[in-house]
CSV table of C-alpha atoms in Angstrom, one decimal:
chain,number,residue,atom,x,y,z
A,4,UNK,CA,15.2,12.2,-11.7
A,5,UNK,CA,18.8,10.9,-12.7
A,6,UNK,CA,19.2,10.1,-9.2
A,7,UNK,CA,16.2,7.8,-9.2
A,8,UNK,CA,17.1,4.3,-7.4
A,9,UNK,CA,16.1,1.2,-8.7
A,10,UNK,CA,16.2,-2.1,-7.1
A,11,UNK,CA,15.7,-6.0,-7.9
A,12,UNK,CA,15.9,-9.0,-5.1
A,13,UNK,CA,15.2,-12.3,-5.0
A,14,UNK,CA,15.0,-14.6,-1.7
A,15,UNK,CA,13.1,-17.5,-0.6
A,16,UNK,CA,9.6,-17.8,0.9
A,17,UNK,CA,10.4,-21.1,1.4
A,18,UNK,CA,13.7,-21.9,1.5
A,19,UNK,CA,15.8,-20.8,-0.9
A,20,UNK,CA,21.4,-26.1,-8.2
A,21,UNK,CA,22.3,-23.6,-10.9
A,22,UNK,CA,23.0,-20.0,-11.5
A,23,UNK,CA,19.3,-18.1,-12.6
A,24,UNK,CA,19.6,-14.8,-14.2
A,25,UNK,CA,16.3,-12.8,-13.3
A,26,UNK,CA,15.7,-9.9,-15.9
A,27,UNK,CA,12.9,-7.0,-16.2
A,28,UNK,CA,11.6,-6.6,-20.0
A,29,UNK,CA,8.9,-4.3,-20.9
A,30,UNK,CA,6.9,-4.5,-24.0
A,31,UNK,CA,3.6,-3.3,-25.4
A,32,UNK,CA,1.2,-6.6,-24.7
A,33,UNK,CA,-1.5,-6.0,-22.0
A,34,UNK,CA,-2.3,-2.7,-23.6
A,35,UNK,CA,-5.8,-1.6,-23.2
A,36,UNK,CA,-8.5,-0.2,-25.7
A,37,UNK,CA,-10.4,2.7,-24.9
A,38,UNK,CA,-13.2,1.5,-22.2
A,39,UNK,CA,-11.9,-1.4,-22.1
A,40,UNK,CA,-11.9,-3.5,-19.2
A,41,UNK,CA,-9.4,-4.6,-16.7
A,42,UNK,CA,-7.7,-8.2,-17.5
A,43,UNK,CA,-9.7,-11.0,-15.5
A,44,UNK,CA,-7.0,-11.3,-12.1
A,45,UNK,CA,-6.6,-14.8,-10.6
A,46,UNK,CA,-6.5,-14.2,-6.5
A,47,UNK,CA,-3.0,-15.0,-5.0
A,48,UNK,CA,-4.7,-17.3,-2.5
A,49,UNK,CA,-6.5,-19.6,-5.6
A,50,UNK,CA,-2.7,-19.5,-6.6
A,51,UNK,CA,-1.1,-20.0,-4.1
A,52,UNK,CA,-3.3,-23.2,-3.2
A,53,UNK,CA,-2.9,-24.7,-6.4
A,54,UNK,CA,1.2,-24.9,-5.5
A,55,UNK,CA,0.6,-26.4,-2.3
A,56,UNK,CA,-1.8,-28.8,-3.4
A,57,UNK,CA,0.8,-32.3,-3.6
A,58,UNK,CA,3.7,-30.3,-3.0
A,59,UNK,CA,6.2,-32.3,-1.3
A,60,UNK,CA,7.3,-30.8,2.5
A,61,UNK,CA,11.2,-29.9,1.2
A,62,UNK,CA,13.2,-30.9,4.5
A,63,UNK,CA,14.8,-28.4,5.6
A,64,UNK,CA,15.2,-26.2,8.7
A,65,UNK,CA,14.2,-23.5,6.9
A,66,UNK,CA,10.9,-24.5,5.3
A,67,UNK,CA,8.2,-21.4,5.9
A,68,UNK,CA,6.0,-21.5,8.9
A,69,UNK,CA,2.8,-22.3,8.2
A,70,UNK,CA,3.2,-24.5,5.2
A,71,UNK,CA,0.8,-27.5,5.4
A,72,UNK,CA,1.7,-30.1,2.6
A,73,UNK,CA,3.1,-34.1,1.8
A,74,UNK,CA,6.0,-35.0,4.4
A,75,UNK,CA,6.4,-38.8,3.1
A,76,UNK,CA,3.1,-40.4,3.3
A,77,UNK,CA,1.7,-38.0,5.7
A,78,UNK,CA,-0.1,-34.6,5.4
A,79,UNK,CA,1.3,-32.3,7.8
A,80,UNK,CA,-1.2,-29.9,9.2
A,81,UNK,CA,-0.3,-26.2,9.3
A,82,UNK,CA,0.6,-26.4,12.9
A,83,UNK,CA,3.3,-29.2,12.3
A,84,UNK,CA,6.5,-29.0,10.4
A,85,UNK,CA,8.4,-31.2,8.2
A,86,UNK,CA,11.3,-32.3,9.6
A,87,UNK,CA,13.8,-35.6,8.8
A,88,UNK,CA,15.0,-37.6,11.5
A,89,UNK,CA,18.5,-37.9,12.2
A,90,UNK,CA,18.0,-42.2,12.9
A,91,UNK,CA,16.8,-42.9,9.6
A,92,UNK,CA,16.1,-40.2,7.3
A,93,UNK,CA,12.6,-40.4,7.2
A,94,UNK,CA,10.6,-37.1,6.7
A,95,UNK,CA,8.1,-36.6,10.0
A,96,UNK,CA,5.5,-34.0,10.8
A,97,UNK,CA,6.3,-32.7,14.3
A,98,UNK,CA,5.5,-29.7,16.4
A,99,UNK,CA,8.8,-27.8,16.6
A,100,UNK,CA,9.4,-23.9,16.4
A,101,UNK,CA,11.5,-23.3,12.8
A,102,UNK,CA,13.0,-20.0,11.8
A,103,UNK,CA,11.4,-18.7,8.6
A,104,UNK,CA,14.2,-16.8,6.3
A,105,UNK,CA,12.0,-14.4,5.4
A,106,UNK,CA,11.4,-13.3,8.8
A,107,UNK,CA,14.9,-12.8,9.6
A,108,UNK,CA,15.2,-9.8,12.3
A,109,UNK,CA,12.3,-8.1,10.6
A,110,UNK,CA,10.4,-4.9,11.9
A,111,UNK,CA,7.5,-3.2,10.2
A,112,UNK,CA,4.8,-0.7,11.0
A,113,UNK,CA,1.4,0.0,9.2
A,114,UNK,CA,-1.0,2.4,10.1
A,115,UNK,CA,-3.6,4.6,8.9
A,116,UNK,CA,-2.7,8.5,8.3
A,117,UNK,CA,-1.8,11.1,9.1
A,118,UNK,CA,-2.0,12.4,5.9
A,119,UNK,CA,0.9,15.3,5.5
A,120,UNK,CA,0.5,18.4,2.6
A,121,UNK,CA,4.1,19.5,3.5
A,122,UNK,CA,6.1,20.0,0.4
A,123,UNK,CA,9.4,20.1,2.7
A,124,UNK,CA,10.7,17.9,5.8
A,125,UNK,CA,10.1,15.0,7.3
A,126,UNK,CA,6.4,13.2,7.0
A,127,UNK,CA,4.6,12.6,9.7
A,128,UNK,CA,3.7,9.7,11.8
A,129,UNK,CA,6.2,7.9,8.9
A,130,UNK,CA,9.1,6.4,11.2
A,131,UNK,CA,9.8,2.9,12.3
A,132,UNK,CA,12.7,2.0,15.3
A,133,UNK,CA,14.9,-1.3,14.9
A,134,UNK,CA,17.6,-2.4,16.6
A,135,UNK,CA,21.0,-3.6,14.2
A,136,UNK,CA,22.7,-6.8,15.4
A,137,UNK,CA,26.1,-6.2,13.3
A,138,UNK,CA,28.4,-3.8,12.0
A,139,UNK,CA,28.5,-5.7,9.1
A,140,UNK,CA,24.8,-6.5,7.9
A,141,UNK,CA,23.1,-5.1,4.8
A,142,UNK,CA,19.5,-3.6,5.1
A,143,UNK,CA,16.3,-4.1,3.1
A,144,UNK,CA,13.6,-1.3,3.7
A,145,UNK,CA,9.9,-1.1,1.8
A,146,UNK,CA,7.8,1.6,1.8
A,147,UNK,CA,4.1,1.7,0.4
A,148,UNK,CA,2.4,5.1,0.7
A,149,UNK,CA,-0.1,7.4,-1.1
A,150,UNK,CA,1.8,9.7,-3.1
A,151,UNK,CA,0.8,13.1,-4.9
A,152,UNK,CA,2.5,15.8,-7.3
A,153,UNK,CA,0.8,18.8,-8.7
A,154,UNK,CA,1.5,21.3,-10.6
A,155,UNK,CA,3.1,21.7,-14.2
A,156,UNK,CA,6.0,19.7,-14.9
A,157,UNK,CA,6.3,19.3,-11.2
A,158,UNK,CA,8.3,16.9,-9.5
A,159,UNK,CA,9.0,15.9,-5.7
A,160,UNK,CA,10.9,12.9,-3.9
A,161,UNK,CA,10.6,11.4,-1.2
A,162,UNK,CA,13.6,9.6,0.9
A,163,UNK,CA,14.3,7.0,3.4
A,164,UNK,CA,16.8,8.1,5.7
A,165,UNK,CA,18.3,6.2,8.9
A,166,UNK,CA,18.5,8.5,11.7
A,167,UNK,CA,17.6,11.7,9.9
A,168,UNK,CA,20.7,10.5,7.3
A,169,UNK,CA,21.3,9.5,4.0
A,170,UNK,CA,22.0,5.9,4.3
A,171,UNK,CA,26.1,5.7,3.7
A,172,UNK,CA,26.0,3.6,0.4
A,173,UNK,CA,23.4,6.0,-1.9
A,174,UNK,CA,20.0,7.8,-1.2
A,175,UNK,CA,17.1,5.7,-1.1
A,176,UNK,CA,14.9,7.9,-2.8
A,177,UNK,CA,11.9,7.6,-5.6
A,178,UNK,CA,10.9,10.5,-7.4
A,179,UNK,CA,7.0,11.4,-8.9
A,180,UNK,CA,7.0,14.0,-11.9
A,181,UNK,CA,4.1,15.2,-13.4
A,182,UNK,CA,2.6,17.2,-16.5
A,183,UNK,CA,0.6,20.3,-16.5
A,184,UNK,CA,-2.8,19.9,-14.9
A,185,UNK,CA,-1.9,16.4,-13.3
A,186,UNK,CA,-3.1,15.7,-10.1
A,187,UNK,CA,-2.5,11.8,-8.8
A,188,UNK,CA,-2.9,10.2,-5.8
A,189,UNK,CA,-1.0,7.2,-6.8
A,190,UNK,CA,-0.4,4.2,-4.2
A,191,UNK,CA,3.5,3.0,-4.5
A,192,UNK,CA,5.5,0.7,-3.0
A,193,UNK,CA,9.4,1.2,-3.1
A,194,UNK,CA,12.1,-0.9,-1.6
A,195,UNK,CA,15.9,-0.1,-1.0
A,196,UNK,CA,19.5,-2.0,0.0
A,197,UNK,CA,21.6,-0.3,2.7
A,198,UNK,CA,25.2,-0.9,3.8
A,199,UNK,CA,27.1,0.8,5.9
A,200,UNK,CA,25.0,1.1,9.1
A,201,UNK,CA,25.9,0.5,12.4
A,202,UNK,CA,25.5,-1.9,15.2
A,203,UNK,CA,23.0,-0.5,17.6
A,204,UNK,CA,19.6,1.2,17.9
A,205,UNK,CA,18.3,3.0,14.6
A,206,UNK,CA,15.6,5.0,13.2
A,207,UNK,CA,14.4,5.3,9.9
A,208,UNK,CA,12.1,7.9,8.6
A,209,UNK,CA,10.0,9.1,5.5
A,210,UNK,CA,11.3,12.9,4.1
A,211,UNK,CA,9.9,14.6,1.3
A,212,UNK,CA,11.3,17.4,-1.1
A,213,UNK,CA,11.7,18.9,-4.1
A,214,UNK,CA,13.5,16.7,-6.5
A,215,UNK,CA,17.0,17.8,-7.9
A,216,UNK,CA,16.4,20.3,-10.8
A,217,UNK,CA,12.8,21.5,-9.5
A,218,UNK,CA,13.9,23.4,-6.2
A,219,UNK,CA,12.3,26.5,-7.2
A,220,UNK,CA,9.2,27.6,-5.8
A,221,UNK,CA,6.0,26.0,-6.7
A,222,UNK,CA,7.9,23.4,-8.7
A,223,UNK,CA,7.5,20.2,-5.8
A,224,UNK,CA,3.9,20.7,-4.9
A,225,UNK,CA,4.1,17.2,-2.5
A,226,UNK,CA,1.5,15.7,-0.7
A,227,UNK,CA,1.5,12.1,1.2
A,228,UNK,CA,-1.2,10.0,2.5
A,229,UNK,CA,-4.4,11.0,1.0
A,230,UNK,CA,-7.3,8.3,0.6
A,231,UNK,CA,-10.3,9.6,-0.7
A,232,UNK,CA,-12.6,10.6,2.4
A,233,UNK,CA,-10.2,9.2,4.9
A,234,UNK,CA,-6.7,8.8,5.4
A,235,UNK,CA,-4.7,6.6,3.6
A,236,UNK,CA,-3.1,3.1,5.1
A,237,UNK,CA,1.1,2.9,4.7
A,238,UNK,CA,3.6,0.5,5.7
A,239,UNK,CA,7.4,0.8,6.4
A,240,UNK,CA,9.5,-2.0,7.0
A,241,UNK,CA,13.7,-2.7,7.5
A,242,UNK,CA,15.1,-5.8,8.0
A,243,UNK,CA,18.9,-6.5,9.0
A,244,UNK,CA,20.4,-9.0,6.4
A,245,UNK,CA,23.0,-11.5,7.8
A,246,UNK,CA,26.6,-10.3,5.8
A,247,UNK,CA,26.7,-14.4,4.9
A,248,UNK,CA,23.2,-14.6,3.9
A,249,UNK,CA,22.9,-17.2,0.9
A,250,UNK,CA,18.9,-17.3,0.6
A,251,UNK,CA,18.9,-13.2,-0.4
A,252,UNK,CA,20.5,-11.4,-3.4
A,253,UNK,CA,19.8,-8.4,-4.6
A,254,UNK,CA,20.8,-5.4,-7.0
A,255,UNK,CA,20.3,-1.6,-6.9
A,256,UNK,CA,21.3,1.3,-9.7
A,257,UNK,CA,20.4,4.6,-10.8
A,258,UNK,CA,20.7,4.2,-14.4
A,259,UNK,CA,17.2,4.9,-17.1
A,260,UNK,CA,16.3,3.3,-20.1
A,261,UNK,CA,13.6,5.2,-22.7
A,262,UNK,CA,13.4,1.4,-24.9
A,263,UNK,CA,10.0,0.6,-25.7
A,264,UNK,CA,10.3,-3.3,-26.0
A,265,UNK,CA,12.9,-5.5,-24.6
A,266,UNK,CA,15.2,-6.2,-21.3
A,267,UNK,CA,15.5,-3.0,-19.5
A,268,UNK,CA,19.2,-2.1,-19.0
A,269,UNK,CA,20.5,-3.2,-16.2
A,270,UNK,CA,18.0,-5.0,-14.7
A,271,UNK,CA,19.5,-8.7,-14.1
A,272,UNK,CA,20.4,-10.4,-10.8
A,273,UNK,CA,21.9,-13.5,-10.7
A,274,UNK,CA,21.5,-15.9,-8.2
A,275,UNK,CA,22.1,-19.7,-7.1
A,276,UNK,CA,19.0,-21.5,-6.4
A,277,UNK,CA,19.7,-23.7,-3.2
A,278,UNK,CA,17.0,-26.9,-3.7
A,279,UNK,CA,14.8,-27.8,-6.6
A,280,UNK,CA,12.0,-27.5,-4.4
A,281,UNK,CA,12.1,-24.4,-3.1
A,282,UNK,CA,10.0,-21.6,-4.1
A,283,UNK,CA,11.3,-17.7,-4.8
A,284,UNK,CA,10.2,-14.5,-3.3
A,285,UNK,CA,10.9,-12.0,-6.3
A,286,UNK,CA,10.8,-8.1,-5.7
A,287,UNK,CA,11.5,-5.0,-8.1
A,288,UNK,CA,10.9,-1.3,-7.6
A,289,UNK,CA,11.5,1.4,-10.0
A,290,UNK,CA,10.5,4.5,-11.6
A,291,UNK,CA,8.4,3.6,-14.4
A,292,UNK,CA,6.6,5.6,-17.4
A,293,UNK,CA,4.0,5.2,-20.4
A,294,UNK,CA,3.7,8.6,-22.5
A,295,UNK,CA,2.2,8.2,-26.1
A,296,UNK,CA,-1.0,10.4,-25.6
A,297,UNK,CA,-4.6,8.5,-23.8
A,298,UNK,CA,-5.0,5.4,-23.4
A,299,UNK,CA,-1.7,3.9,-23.7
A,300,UNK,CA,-0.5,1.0,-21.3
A,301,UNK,CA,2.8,-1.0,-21.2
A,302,UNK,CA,3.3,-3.9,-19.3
A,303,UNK,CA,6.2,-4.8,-17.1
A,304,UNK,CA,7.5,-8.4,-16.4
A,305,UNK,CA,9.9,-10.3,-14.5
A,306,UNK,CA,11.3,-13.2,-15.9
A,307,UNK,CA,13.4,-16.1,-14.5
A,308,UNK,CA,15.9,-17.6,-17.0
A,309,UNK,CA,14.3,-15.6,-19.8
A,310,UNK,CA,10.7,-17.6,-19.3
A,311,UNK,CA,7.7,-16.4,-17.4
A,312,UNK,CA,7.5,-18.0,-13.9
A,313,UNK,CA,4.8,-21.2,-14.0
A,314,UNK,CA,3.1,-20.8,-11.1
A,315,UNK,CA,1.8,-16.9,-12.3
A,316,UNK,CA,3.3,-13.9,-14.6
């Protein structure tokens, strides 16, 4: 799994002054006893209420739709936007149509099933059509499936590839070994950078194989898509990224790291925050691992400037 592709961004929800490294560490805290319990979650909308609650409207045409909060001494409602008027300055709520950033020339699919046992070939039902506005864009893909190996000291991968191709600037791939008498239907989410497509009409789809190393027979036992009685729900997504594009940055590698504590090799993006009140959509996908025998955890974080982000780790 050498070949394995990582990948860290960073972009606003919001809208996205100072250089902020963003780094992945690992380390053993959130490690759980035998029969223990799970760690008590706080839900993403309780969360993401408390940050709205007083936040000031940040004027901008590129505030996120939706987004009721304080624009001067008024309380826009989540059908009015935030806007300053050109005369005086003066923040407003009005009812105007605004271009969210992170809906940028964004396509996405999500369905439930097929579910696909093929070990070889393309996956079925798993493709998603977009059309490419320049020759010179980047493209951001996630994919969230159900994914399975069996076997012992099996391993298959699975691949985005952009009309029945590689992408140009390295394989978007993930990989999913396992040890004898493994069988796991694990849900995943990956996400991938592409450059080097062209303008025009595209199509990416969802392949599946043995993974370098483990071609032999027996070796890949894949399968994609199960859910436990019924089939399971995916979603693919690509979105075309303007070449200019200051609210998105992004880094991709194929380099591992075995350290048990610390910043994970590789694994920092730097970026220029835009406005101090702007908020940051943060996104990492890799191939990760805990092996010290049962009932062993290791917890994975993201951190902004070396600190855990405020508003939730």
């Amino acid at each position: 799994a050498a070949s394995t592709r990582w990948y860290l961004s960073c972009c606003l929800v919001a809208y996205l002054s100072v250089a902020k490294p963003v780094e992945v560490l690992v380390d053993a805290t959130g490690q759980m006893e035998p029969g223990g319990g799970p760690e008590q979650v706080v839900p993403a909308a309780l969360v993401a209420q408390e940050i709205m609650e007083g936040l000031e409207c940040p004027v901008s045409d590129q505030v996120a739709l939706g987004t009721a909060c304080q624009c001067g001494d008024t309380k826009c409602e989540k059908s009015s936007l935030c806007y300053a008027l050109e005369s005086d300055g003066t923040p407003s709520c009005e009812e105007r149509s605004r271009q969210d950033p992170s809906l940028l020339d964004l396509y996405g699919i999500s369905k439930v099933g097929p579910a696909d046992g093929r070990d070889r070939g393309a996956i079925q039902g798993r493709e998603l059509k977009f059309y490419k506005k320049s020759a010179n864009s980047g493209l951001r893909f996630f994919y969230s499936d159900n994914f399975r190996t069996y076997g012992n000291y099996n391993s298959a991968r699975w691949e985005l590839k952009i009309d029945g191709a590689t992408c140009p600037s390295g394989i978007m791939a993930q990989d999913l070994y396992v040890y004898p008498s493994q069988n796991p239907h694990r849900v995943n989410g990956i996400g991938f950078h592409c450059q080097g497509v062209g303008k025009g009409a595209h199509k990416v789809t969802v392949h599946v194989g043995p993974t370098p190393g483990y071609e032999s027979s027996g070796r890949h036992d894949a399968y994609t898509g199960h859910g436990f009685g019924t089939n399971a729900e995916w979603h693919l997504e690509a979105q075309e990224i303007p070449e200019d594009y200051q609210l998105y940055h992004f880094k991709t590698g194929k380099d591992s790291d075995g350290r048990q504590s610390g910043i994970i090799r590789g694994r920092t993006l730097k970026f220029k925050k835009l406005y101090k009140d702007s908020r940051l959509r943060l996104f990492y996908s890799d191939n990760l691992r805990v092996h010290s025998g049962y009932h062993s955890a290791c917890r994975w974080t993201i951190r902004v400037d070396g600190q855990e982000c405020k508003s939730g780790n």
